[in-house]
Coordinates of C-alpha atoms (C1' of nucleotides) in Angstrom, one line a residue:
Chain J
X739 CA 22.9 -19.5 8.2
X740 CA 21.4 -16.7 10.5
X741 CA 18.8 -15.0 9.0
X742 CA 18.6 -11.6 8.0
X743 CA 16.0 -9.5 6.9
X744 CA 16.1 -5.9 6.0
X745 CA 13.6 -2.4 5.7
X746 CA 14.8 -0.7 3.4
X747 CA 12.3 3.3 3.2
X748 CA 13.4 5.3 1.8
X749 CA 12.9 8.5 3.1
X750 CA 11.4 10.6 0.0
X751 CA 8.0 11.2 1.8
X752 CA 5.2 10.6 4.5
X753 CA 5.8 7.3 6.6
X754 CA 3.7 4.7 4.3
X755 CA 1.6 1.7 6.0
X756 CA 2.8 -0.3 3.1
X757 CA 6.2 0.7 4.5
X758 CA 5.6 -0.7 7.7
X759 CA 3.4 -3.7 6.3
X760 CA 6.7 -5.5 4.6
X761 CA 8.3 -4.7 7.7
X762 CA 5.9 -6.5 9.9
X763 CA 7.2 -9.6 7.3
X764 CA 10.7 -9.1 6.9
X765 CA 10.7 -8.5 10.8
X766 CA 8.9 -11.5 12.1
X767 CA 10.3 -13.9 9.6
X768 CA 13.8 -13.3 11.3
X769 CA 12.1 -13.6 14.7
X770 CA 11.2 -16.4 14.1
X771 CA 14.4 -17.9 12.9
X772 CA 16.2 -16.5 15.3
X773 CA 18.2 -14.2 13.3
X774 CA 17.7 -10.3 12.7
X775 CA 16.2 -7.8 10.8
X776 CA 17.9 -4.5 9.9
X777 CA 16.8 -1.0 8.8
X778 CA 19.1 0.8 6.0
X779 CA 17.9 3.7 4.3
X780 CA 16.9 4.4 0.5
X781 CA 18.4 8.3 0.5
X782 CA 19.9 7.9 -3.7
X783 CA 17.5 10.0 -4.8
X784 CA 19.2 13.0 -3.8
X785 CA 16.4 15.1 -5.1
X786 CA 13.5 14.0 -3.1
X787 CA 15.1 12.8 0.0
X788 CA 15.3 14.5 3.7
X789 CA 16.2 13.9 6.6
X790 CA 12.8 15.1 8.0
X791 CA 11.3 12.1 6.5
X792 CA 13.7 9.8 7.5
X793 CA 13.1 11.0 11.1
X794 CA 9.6 9.8 10.5
X795 CA 9.7 7.0 9.6
X796 CA 11.7 5.8 11.5
X797 CA 9.8 7.1 14.7
X798 CA 6.2 5.8 13.2
X799 CA 7.9 2.9 12.9
X800 CA 9.0 2.6 16.2
X801 CA 6.1 3.9 17.2
X802 CA 4.1 0.6 16.0
X803 CA 6.7 -1.4 18.0
X804 CA 8.3 -2.4 15.1
X805 CA 12.5 -2.6 16.6
X806 CA 15.1 -3.1 14.0
X807 CA 18.6 -4.8 15.4
X808 CA 20.7 -2.5 12.6
X809 CA 20.0 1.6 11.7
X810 CA 21.4 4.4 11.1
X811 CA 19.9 5.1 14.7
X812 CA 21.6 2.6 16.5
X813 CA 24.4 1.0 14.2
X814 CA 25.2 -2.1 13.4
X815 CA 28.5 -4.3 12.5
X816 CA 27.8 -3.4 8.6
X817 CA 27.1 0.8 8.6
X818 CA 26.5 3.0 7.4
X819 CA 22.9 2.6 7.0
X820 CA 22.7 5.4 5.6
X821 CA 22.8 4.7 1.2
X822 CA 24.2 8.6 0.2
X823 CA 27.3 7.4 3.4
X824 CA 28.6 4.7 1.3
X825 CA 29.2 6.2 -2.0
X826 CA 32.5 4.7 -2.9
X827 CA 31.4 2.0 -1.6
X828 CA 29.3 1.8 -5.1
X829 CA 31.1 3.5 -6.9
X830 CA 34.5 0.7 -6.0
X831 CA 31.9 -1.5 -7.6
X832 CA 30.6 0.0 -9.8
X833 CA 33.8 0.2 -11.5
X834 CA 34.3 -3.2 -10.9
X835 CA 31.8 -4.4 -13.3
X836 CA 32.9 -2.2 -15.7
X837 CA 36.1 -3.4 -15.6
X838 CA 34.7 -6.3 -16.2
X839 CA 33.1 -5.5 -18.9
X840 CA 29.1 -5.9 -17.4
X841 CA 28.6 -2.2 -17.2
X842 CA 29.7 0.7 -19.8
X843 CA 29.0 4.1 -19.8
X844 CA 26.8 6.0 -21.2
X845 CA 26.0 9.9 -22.1
X846 CA 23.2 9.9 -23.7
X847 CA 21.1 12.8 -22.3
X848 CA 17.1 12.8 -20.4
X849 CA 15.8 14.8 -23.5
X850 CA 17.8 12.6 -26.1
X851 CA 16.2 9.1 -24.4
X852 CA 12.9 11.2 -24.0
X853 CA 13.6 11.6 -27.8
X854 CA 13.9 8.0 -28.3
X855 CA 11.3 6.3 -26.1
X856 CA 8.6 8.3 -27.2
X857 CA 9.6 7.9 -30.7
X858 CA 9.5 3.8 -29.7
X859 CA 6.1 4.2 -28.7
X860 CA 4.9 5.8 -31.9
X861 CA 6.3 3.2 -33.2
X862 CA 4.6 1.1 -30.9
X863 CA 7.5 -0.7 -29.5
X864 CA 8.3 -0.8 -25.7
X865 CA 10.3 1.8 -24.4
X866 CA 13.3 1.0 -24.0
X867 CA 17.4 1.6 -23.5
X868 CA 18.3 1.5 -27.6
X869 CA 22.1 0.4 -26.5
X870 CA 23.1 2.8 -27.8
X871 CA 26.4 3.2 -25.9
X872 CA 27.8 0.8 -25.8
X873 CA 28.5 1.4 -30.2
X874 CA 30.8 4.4 -29.3
X875 CA 34.5 3.0 -29.3
X876 CA 37.0 2.4 -26.4
X877 CA 38.7 5.2 -27.2
X878 CA 36.0 7.6 -27.6
X879 CA 35.1 6.9 -23.4
X880 CA 37.8 7.6 -23.1
X881 CA 37.6 11.2 -24.7
X882 CA 34.9 12.0 -23.3
X883 CA 35.1 11.1 -20.2
X884 CA 38.4 13.0 -20.2
X885 CA 36.2 16.0 -21.2
X886 CA 34.2 15.7 -18.3
X887 CA 31.1 15.0 -19.8
X888 CA 28.0 14.0 -18.1
X889 CA 28.0 10.3 -18.3
X890 CA 26.0 7.7 -16.7
X891 CA 26.4 4.4 -15.9
X892 CA 24.0 1.2 -17.4
X893 CA 23.7 -2.6 -17.6
X894 CA 24.7 -5.1 -20.1
X895 CA 22.1 -7.7 -20.0
X896 CA 21.8 -10.6 -21.9
X897 CA 20.3 -10.3 -25.4
X898 CA 17.7 -13.4 -25.5
X899 CA 16.9 -16.2 -23.3
X900 CA 14.6 -16.1 -19.6
X901 CA 15.5 -15.1 -16.9
X902 CA 14.1 -17.5 -13.9
X903 CA 12.9 -15.9 -10.4
X904 CA 12.5 -18.3 -8.0
X905 CA 10.1 -16.5 -5.3
X906 CA 9.4 -18.1 -2.3
X907 CA 6.1 -18.2 -2.5
X908 CA 5.1 -18.3 -6.2
X909 CA 7.3 -20.7 -7.2
X910 CA 9.6 -20.3 -10.9
X911 CA 9.0 -16.6 -12.9
X912 CA 9.9 -16.3 -16.0
X913 CA 10.8 -13.7 -17.2
X914 CA 12.4 -12.9 -21.6
X915 CA 15.7 -10.8 -20.7
X916 CA 14.1 -9.0 -24.0
X917 CA 11.7 -7.3 -21.7
X918 CA 14.8 -6.3 -19.0
X919 CA 16.0 -2.7 -19.5
X920 CA 19.7 -1.7 -19.9
X921 CA 19.3 -0.4 -16.5
X922 CA 21.1 3.3 -15.5
X923 CA 23.2 1.9 -12.0
X924 CA 25.2 5.1 -11.6
X925 CA 23.5 8.6 -11.8
X926 CA 24.7 11.5 -13.6
X927 CA 25.1 12.9 -10.0
X928 CA 27.3 9.9 -9.1
X929 CA 24.5 8.2 -7.0
X930 CA 24.1 4.9 -7.5
X931 CA 20.6 3.7 -8.5
X932 CA 18.0 1.7 -6.2
X933 CA 18.9 -1.2 -8.8
X934 CA 22.8 -0.6 -7.6
X935 CA 23.0 0.0 -4.1
X936 CA 20.3 -2.5 -3.2
X937 CA 22.3 -5.8 -5.3
X938 CA 25.7 -4.2 -2.9
X939 CA 24.2 -3.3 0.5
X940 CA 22.2 -6.7 0.3
X941 CA 25.1 -8.5 -0.3
X942 CA 27.5 -6.9 2.2
X943 CA 25.2 -6.4 5.2
X944 CA 24.4 -9.9 5.1
X945 CA 20.7 -10.2 4.2
X946 CA 19.2 -13.9 3.7
X947 CA 16.5 -13.2 2.6
X948 CA 14.6 -10.2 0.6
X949 CA 10.8 -9.9 1.5
X950 CA 9.5 -7.1 -0.8
X951 CA 6.6 -5.8 -2.6
X952 CA 5.0 -7.3 -5.7
X953 CA 5.8 -4.1 -7.2
X954 CA 9.4 -5.1 -7.5
X955 CA 9.5 -8.2 -9.6
X956 CA 10.1 -7.2 -13.1
X957 CA 13.2 -5.4 -11.6
X958 CA 14.2 -9.0 -10.1
X959 CA 16.6 -9.9 -13.4
X960 CA 18.1 -7.5 -13.2
X961 CA 18.9 -7.5 -9.4
X962 CA 19.4 -11.2 -9.9
X963 CA 21.8 -11.1 -12.8
X964 CA 23.9 -8.7 -10.4
X965 CA 24.8 -10.7 -8.3
X966 CA 25.3 -13.0 -11.2
X967 CA 27.8 -10.7 -12.2
X968 CA 29.5 -10.1 -9.1
X969 CA 30.6 -13.8 -8.4
X970 CA 27.7 -13.2 -4.9
X971 CA 25.6 -15.7 -3.5
X972 CA 22.3 -14.0 -4.2
X973 CA 19.1 -13.5 -0.8
X974 CA 15.9 -15.7 -1.5
X975 CA 13.2 -13.7 -3.2
X976 CA 9.9 -13.4 -1.3
X977 CA 7.4 -10.7 -3.3
X978 CA 4.0 -9.7 -1.1
X979 CA 1.2 -9.3 -2.5
X980 CA 0.4 -4.9 -2.2
X981 CA -2.1 -3.4 0.0
X982 CA -4.8 -2.0 -2.4
X983 CA -7.7 1.1 -2.6
X984 CA -11.6 -0.4 -3.3
X985 CA -11.4 -0.2 -6.5
X986 CA -7.6 -2.5 -6.2
X987 CA -5.7 -0.7 -7.4
X988 CA -2.1 0.2 -5.3
X989 CA -2.8 2.0 -2.2
X990 CA -2.2 5.4 -3.0
X991 CA -2.9 8.6 -0.8
X992 CA -4.9 9.6 -3.8
X993 CA -7.0 7.9 -2.7
X994 CA -7.0 6.7 0.6
X995 CA -5.3 7.7 3.7
X996 CA -1.8 5.9 3.5
X997 CA 0.2 7.7 6.0
X998 CA 1.1 6.1 9.3
X999 CA 0.7 9.1 10.9
X1000 CA -3.2 9.9 10.2
X1001 CA -3.8 6.5 12.1
X1002 CA -1.4 7.6 14.5
X1003 CA -3.4 11.3 14.3
X1004 CA -7.1 9.2 14.2
X1005 CA -6.2 7.3 17.4
X1006 CA -5.8 3.9 16.3
X1007 CA -3.9 1.9 18.5
X1008 CA -0.7 0.9 17.5
X1009 CA -1.2 -2.5 18.5
X1010 CA -4.2 -2.6 16.0
X1011 CA -2.9 -1.6 13.1
X1012 CA -0.2 -3.6 13.6
X1013 CA -2.5 -6.8 14.0
X1014 CA -4.6 -5.4 11.1
X1015 CA -1.7 -5.1 8.6
X1016 CA -0.7 -9.0 10.1
X1017 CA -4.1 -9.6 8.7
X1018 CA -3.3 -8.2 5.6
X1019 CA -2.5 -11.3 3.0
X1020 CA -1.8 -13.6 6.3
X1021 CA -4.1 -15.6 8.3
X1022 CA -3.6 -17.5 12.0
X1023 CA -2.8 -21.1 11.6
X1024 CA -6.4 -20.5 14.4
X1025 CA -8.3 -17.7 12.1
X1026 CA -8.4 -15.7 15.1
X1027 CA -8.8 -12.4 13.6
X1028 CA -7.2 -10.0 16.8
X1029 CA -3.2 -11.4 17.8
X1030 CA -0.2 -9.3 19.1
X1031 CA 3.0 -9.8 17.4
X1032 CA 4.3 -11.7 20.0
X1033 CA 1.4 -14.3 18.9
X1034 CA 1.7 -13.3 15.5
X1035 CA 6.1 -13.9 16.1
X1036 CA 5.4 -17.0 17.4
X1037 CA 2.7 -18.5 14.9
X1038 CA 4.2 -17.5 12.3
X1039 CA 4.4 -19.2 8.7
X1040 CA 5.2 -17.4 5.5
X1041 CA 3.4 -20.2 3.6
X1042 CA 0.5 -18.7 5.1
X1043 CA 1.3 -15.6 3.3
X1044 CA -1.8 -15.4 0.3
X1045 CA -1.0 -13.9 -2.7
X1046 CA -4.1 -12.1 -4.1
X1047 CA -3.7 -7.9 -3.2
X1048 CA -5.8 -7.0 -0.1
X1049 CA -8.6 -4.8 0.4
X1050 CA -7.2 -2.1 2.9
X1051 CA -10.3 -1.8 4.8
X1052 CA -11.0 0.8 7.2
X1053 CA -14.5 -0.8 8.4
X1054 CA -12.1 -3.4 9.6
X1055 CA -9.5 -2.0 10.8
X1056 CA -12.4 0.4 13.1
X1057 CA -14.0 -2.9 14.6
X1058 CA -10.6 -4.0 15.3
X1059 CA -9.5 -1.4 17.3
X1060 CA -12.7 -1.4 18.9
X1061 CA -11.5 -4.9 20.6
X1062 CA -7.6 -3.7 21.3
X1063 CA -10.2 -0.9 22.5
X1064 CA -11.8 -2.6 25.1
X1065 CA -10.8 -6.0 25.4
X1066 CA -7.1 -4.5 26.6
X1067 CA -7.0 -1.6 28.1
X1068 CA -9.0 -1.3 31.4
X1069 CA -10.2 2.0 32.1
X1070 CA -7.0 3.1 33.9
X1071 CA -5.2 2.6 30.9
X1072 CA -7.4 4.0 28.2
X1073 CA -7.7 7.1 30.8
X1074 CA -3.5 7.3 30.1
X1075 CA -3.4 6.1 26.3
X1076 CA -6.2 9.2 25.7
X1077 CA -4.0 11.3 27.8
X1078 CA -1.0 10.7 25.6
X1079 CA -3.0 11.0 22.5
X1080 CA -4.1 14.8 22.4
X1081 CA -4.8 15.5 25.8
X1082 CA -1.2 16.4 26.1
X1083 CA 0.7 19.4 27.5
X1084 CA 2.2 19.7 24.1
X1085 CA -0.7 19.2 22.0
X1086 CA -3.0 21.6 23.9
X1087 CA -0.5 23.8 24.5
X1088 CA -1.0 24.2 20.7
X1089 CA -4.8 25.2 20.6
X1090 CA -5.7 27.2 23.8
X1091 CA -3.9 29.8 23.0
X1092 CA -6.5 30.3 19.5
X1093 CA -9.4 29.6 21.6
X1094 CA -8.4 31.7 24.9
X1095 CA -9.8 35.3 23.5
X1096 CA -13.1 33.3 22.5
X1097 CA -13.8 32.0 25.1
X1098 CA -16.4 33.0 28.5
X1099 CA -16.1 30.1 30.8
X1100 CA -14.1 26.5 30.5
X1101 CA -16.8 24.9 29.0
X1102 CA -16.2 26.7 25.9
X1103 CA -13.3 24.7 25.0
X1104 CA -15.1 22.2 23.7
X1105 CA -17.6 23.2 21.7
X1106 CA -14.9 25.6 20.2
X1107 CA -12.3 23.8 19.8
X1108 CA -13.7 19.9 19.9
X1109 CA -12.8 19.9 16.1
X1110 CA -9.1 19.9 17.0
X1111 CA -9.8 16.5 19.1
X1112 CA -12.0 14.9 16.1
X1113 CA -11.2 12.4 13.4
X1114 CA -13.2 12.9 10.1
X1115 CA -16.1 15.9 10.7
X1116 CA -20.1 14.8 10.5
X1117 CA -20.5 17.9 7.9
X1118 CA -23.6 17.4 5.5
X1119 CA -24.1 19.1 2.1
X1120 CA -26.0 22.4 3.6
X1121 CA -23.4 23.0 5.6
X1122 CA -21.0 24.4 3.0
X1123 CA -24.3 26.8 1.5
X1124 CA -24.2 30.2 1.8
X1125 CA -24.6 33.7 0.1
X1126 CA -21.3 34.4 -1.2
X1127 CA -20.8 30.9 -3.6
X1128 CA -22.3 29.2 -5.8
X1129 CA -22.3 25.4 -5.2
X1130 CA -19.6 24.7 -8.3
X1131 CA -17.4 27.3 -7.5
X1132 CA -17.2 25.4 -3.4
X1133 CA -17.0 21.3 -5.1
X1134 CA -14.2 23.5 -7.4
X1135 CA -12.7 25.8 -3.4
X1136 CA -12.6 22.3 -2.7
X1137 CA -10.7 20.4 -5.4
X1138 CA -7.8 22.9 -5.4
X1139 CA -7.4 23.0 -1.9
X1140 CA -7.1 19.4 -2.1
X1141 CA -4.8 18.8 -4.6
X1142 CA -2.7 21.7 -3.3
X1143 CA -3.3 19.9 0.4
X1144 CA -2.0 17.1 -1.5
X1145 CA 0.9 18.2 -3.1
X1146 CA 2.6 20.9 -0.6
X1147 CA 5.9 18.9 1.0
X1148 CA 6.2 21.7 3.9
X1149 CA 3.6 21.8 5.7
X1150 CA 4.0 25.2 7.7
X1151 CA 1.5 28.5 7.9
X1152 CA 3.1 30.9 5.9
X1153 CA 3.2 28.4 2.8
X1154 CA -0.5 27.3 3.2
X1155 CA -1.5 31.1 2.9
X1156 CA 0.6 31.5 0.2
X1157 CA -0.8 28.9 -1.9
X1158 CA -4.6 29.4 -1.0
X1159 CA -4.8 32.4 -1.4
X1160 CA -2.7 31.7 -4.4
X1161 CA -5.5 29.6 -5.5
X1162 CA -8.0 32.8 -4.2
X1163 CA -6.8 35.1 -6.7
X1164 CA -6.6 33.0 -9.8
X1165 CA -10.5 32.6 -9.1
X1166 CA -10.8 35.0 -8.2
X1167 CA -12.6 35.0 -5.6
X1168 CA -12.3 37.2 -1.8
X1169 CA -10.5 35.9 0.2
X1170 CA -12.8 35.6 2.9
X1171 CA -15.0 34.0 0.7
X1172 CA -12.9 31.6 -0.5
X1173 CA -11.9 30.1 3.0
X1174 CA -15.6 29.6 3.9
X1175 CA -15.5 25.8 2.6
X1176 CA -12.3 25.3 4.1
X1177 CA -13.5 26.6 7.7
X1178 CA -16.8 23.7 7.7
X1179 CA -14.5 20.8 6.2
X1180 CA -11.5 21.5 8.3
X1181 CA -13.4 22.9 11.1
X1182 CA -17.4 21.9 10.7
X1183 CA -18.0 24.8 11.2
X1184 CA -18.1 28.6 8.9
X1185 CA -16.7 30.3 12.2
X1186 CA -13.1 28.8 13.8
X1187 CA -9.8 30.4 15.0
X1188 CA -7.3 30.9 12.1
X1189 CA -7.9 27.8 9.3
X1190 CA -4.2 27.2 8.7
X1191 CA -3.6 28.1 12.4
X1192 CA -5.4 25.1 12.7
X1193 CA -4.4 22.8 9.4
X1194 CA -1.1 23.3 11.1
X1195 CA -2.5 22.7 13.8
X1196 CA -4.3 19.2 13.2
X1197 CA -1.6 18.5 10.5
X1198 CA -1.3 17.5 6.7
X1199 CA -3.0 14.0 7.2
X1200 CA -6.1 15.1 9.3
X1201 CA -6.1 18.2 7.2
X1202 CA -6.0 17.0 4.1
X1203 CA -8.7 14.0 4.9
X1204 CA -11.4 16.6 6.7
X1205 CA -10.3 18.4 2.9
X1206 CA -11.1 15.4 0.7
X1207 CA -14.5 14.1 2.7
X1208 CA -16.0 17.6 2.4
X1209 CA -15.3 17.2 -1.2
X1210 CA -16.8 13.5 -1.0
X1211 CA -19.9 15.5 0.9
X1212 CA -20.5 18.0 -1.5
X1213 CA -19.3 16.0 -4.6
X1214 CA -16.3 15.9 -6.3
X1215 CA -15.4 16.8 -10.3
X1216 CA -17.2 14.4 -12.8
X1217 CA -14.9 12.5 -15.5
X1218 CA -16.0 15.2 -17.5
X1219 CA -14.5 17.9 -14.9
X1220 CA -11.5 16.3 -14.2
X1221 CA -9.6 16.9 -16.9
X1222 CA -10.5 20.7 -17.6
X1223 CA -10.2 21.5 -13.6
X1224 CA -7.4 19.8 -13.9
X1225 CA -6.0 22.0 -16.4
X1226 CA -7.4 25.3 -14.8
X1227 CA -5.1 23.8 -11.6
X1228 CA -2.1 23.5 -13.3
X1229 CA -1.5 26.9 -14.9
X1230 CA -2.3 28.4 -11.7
X1231 CA 0.9 27.0 -10.4
X1232 CA 2.9 26.8 -13.0
X1233 CA 4.1 30.2 -12.8
X1234 CA 4.4 29.2 -9.0
X1235 CA 6.9 26.3 -8.7
X1236 CA 6.5 25.2 -4.3
X1237 CA 3.3 24.3 -4.4
X1238 CA 1.3 21.6 -6.3
X1239 CA 2.7 18.7 -8.0
Chain I
rG260 C1' 1.1 -2.5 -26.1
rU261 C1' 4.6 -5.6 -24.6
rC262 C1' 5.9 -8.7 -19.8
rC263 C1' 4.5 -10.3 -15.3
rC264 C1' 1.8 -11.7 -10.9
rU265 C1' -3.2 -12.9 -8.9
rU266 C1' -8.3 -14.7 -8.9
rU267 C1' -13.1 -17.8 -2.5
rC268 C1' -19.2 -13.7 -0.3
rG269 C1' -18.9 -5.6 -1.5
rU270 C1' -14.2 -6.8 2.1
rC271 C1' -10.4 -9.6 5.0
rU272 C1' -9.6 -14.5 4.3
rA273 C1' -10.1 -20.7 5.6
rG274 C1' -9.4 -24.0 2.9
rA275 C1' -2.3 -28.1 -0.2
rG276 C1' -8.1 -33.5 -4.0
rG277 C1' -13.1 -37.4 -0.8
rC278 C1' -13.6 -34.1 5.6
rC279 C1' -17.7 -28.5 1.5
rU280 C1' -24.9 -28.9 1.8
rA281 C1' -17.6 -24.8 0.5
rG282 C1' -15.9 -22.3 7.4
rG283 C1' -14.6 -17.6 9.8
rA284 C1' -14.5 -12.2 10.6
rC285 C1' -16.4 -7.2 9.1
rA286 C1' -19.9 -4.6 6.9
rU287 C1' -25.3 -4.6 6.0
rU288 C1' -30.0 -6.9 7.5
rG289 C1' -33.5 -8.6 11.4
rC290 C1' -34.3 -10.1 17.1
rC291 C1' -32.1 -10.4 22.2
rC292 C1' -30.4 -7.9 26.2
rU293 C1' -31.0 -2.8 27.2
rU294 C1' -33.7 4.1 29.8
rU295 C1' -31.5 5.6 24.8
rC296 C1' -26.8 5.0 22.6
rA297 C1' -23.0 2.2 21.5
rC298 C1' -21.4 -3.7 23.7
rG299 C1' -22.4 -8.1 23.8
rG300 C1' -25.6 -12.6 21.5
rC301 C1' -28.5 -15.1 18.4
rA302 C1' -30.0 -15.3 13.5
rA303 C1' -29.8 -13.6 7.7
rC304 C1' -27.8 -12.3 3.3
rG305 C1' -23.7 -13.8 0.2
rA306 C1' -18.7 -16.9 -2.8
rC307 C1' -15.3 -21.4 -5.5
rA308 C1' -14.3 -15.7 -12.8
rG309 C1' -15.9 -18.6 -17.2
rG310 C1' -14.9 -23.2 -20.6
rG311 C1' -11.8 -27.2 -20.9
rG312 C1' -9.0 -31.7 -19.3
rU313 C1' -6.7 -35.0 -15.5
rU314 C1' -9.3 -38.2 -11.9
rC315 C1' -13.2 -43.0 -9.2
rG316 C1' -13.8 -37.7 -6.9
rA317 C1' -11.5 -31.3 -8.3
rA318 C1' -12.8 -24.6 -4.4
rU319 C1' -7.5 -27.7 -4.5
rC320 C1' -3.6 -30.6 -10.1
rC321 C1' -2.7 -28.7 -15.7
rC322 C1' -4.5 -26.0 -20.4
rC323 C1' -7.1 -21.7 -22.4
rU324 C1' -10.1 -17.4 -22.2
rA325 C1' -11.7 -13.3 -18.6
rA326 C1' -11.2 -10.0 -15.1
rG327 C1' -7.5 -6.8 -11.9
rG328 C1' -3.1 -5.7 -10.2
rG329 C1' 1.8 -4.5 -11.6
rA330 C1' 6.4 -3.1 -14.3
rC331 C1' 8.2 -1.0 -18.2
rG332 C1' 12.4 6.6 -14.8
rC333 C1' 18.9 9.4 -14.6
rC334 C1' 12.2 6.9 -8.5
rA335 C1' 12.3 3.3 -4.9

RNA sequence: GUCCCUUUCGUCUAGAGGCCUAGGACAUUGCCCUUUCACGGCAACGACAGGGGUUCGAAUCCCCUAAGGGACGCCA
């Protein structure tokens, strides 16, 4: 049997280091066994999936050196590799489950279900689908289908007993069926949910080992049951520990830069980032810290994965990156890397027009535009002091801006200007004054080329991180303030729907 | 709240019953190298969550408790 693994990212946001982490282990496991590693795009969420996100994810993984044998860009014998292009396959399989009596139609509206869950919670029960769709008579179902009523398809779940999941790392995991919901398989828009699509595709694509994050353990019973319903052999499951923030919660962009692009723009080497990810939950048999993908491949042993959730520690990543920079690159090679990173026509070409009017000599460029080549800026609380704004106003400006920037999905100058203007107006602060702390946060000083242009050039990742860093320097909201501020912030954007989250 | 997963220095980890007086790495501190800073070298600090078993012997196996985390969506 040929070992086949996959990474199945959802193109709904920035390329996440967690995706790279799981991809790494899937790739290494497959290659080590002479198998294949495939990439599948899980874009069944029509609302949030974008082609731009998909392209970025592919590009980021390629940058890291994680290549796949089959995927939407390279093709393969089991395509298409984009779930939105496999609709008929899911419909056919969903129909099969209806016919075999393993799934049923449900006409409940989202509002109706929200209310049901609220009532259940009020009664102290676990929110759970109550099976109302099951009580409809076949003729009633036919009538409503015929009338074109919106509906979903849900899977049936055993009323009692326990489901046993065999995990390659954790052994047998027992989950009572009473804990498992009658999951929606096909949404009202006709798209399958992850649960259906993932099982159907993994089977059709002949995936033998599903290595994924720990967050999936609780839905594994549904997946296992679907394999049974279809009469298929199921792949082996392996749930990896989740990457964590320093406070141990699941790694999130609220608390940490999670985008691969961030690390790229900060100037980490792909080899080093990959190496670091390989050290998360895994160790070389000889305990060496620094190793290449090729070395990891030859020494890999899944059993060496440790299950405690590893904290993503930037200090150690910095050290490791330094090791790679010093030990694996000649001075000439480093020159090349440096040029490719930011001293290239593409990047410099965006920056120079903004400084041209402001310089007298070429040597003025770096003092003026050096912040375009920097990572985090060394700003102090006093850098934010100014006559126009109180300290609290500065803090609030940075917090609101940070929230806004984190939520802005279409990162372009027009949107950024509009978003920041909206906040300034709501706070009743003149734009000129409002921008002072933003200038300091992004450029390190209160005067610089247009700051929205600068944010556009720097990109979302570095810009967000700098604003967040600045907020940390001046002091973010206290626990008390957070609540009030969040409320105010929401009020700013409720009438203006294209920004915020 | 319910279910599930996890638990070795602050952090990443080694450790598959005796090799453990628990090893390495990052961070921190000190010293050396050095015109400075870094790099590098040396050293120090620092952990088996708690309680019960099993065993001649437990960081390692079992149970309980606690803590942390995850899931509970027509998101993935």
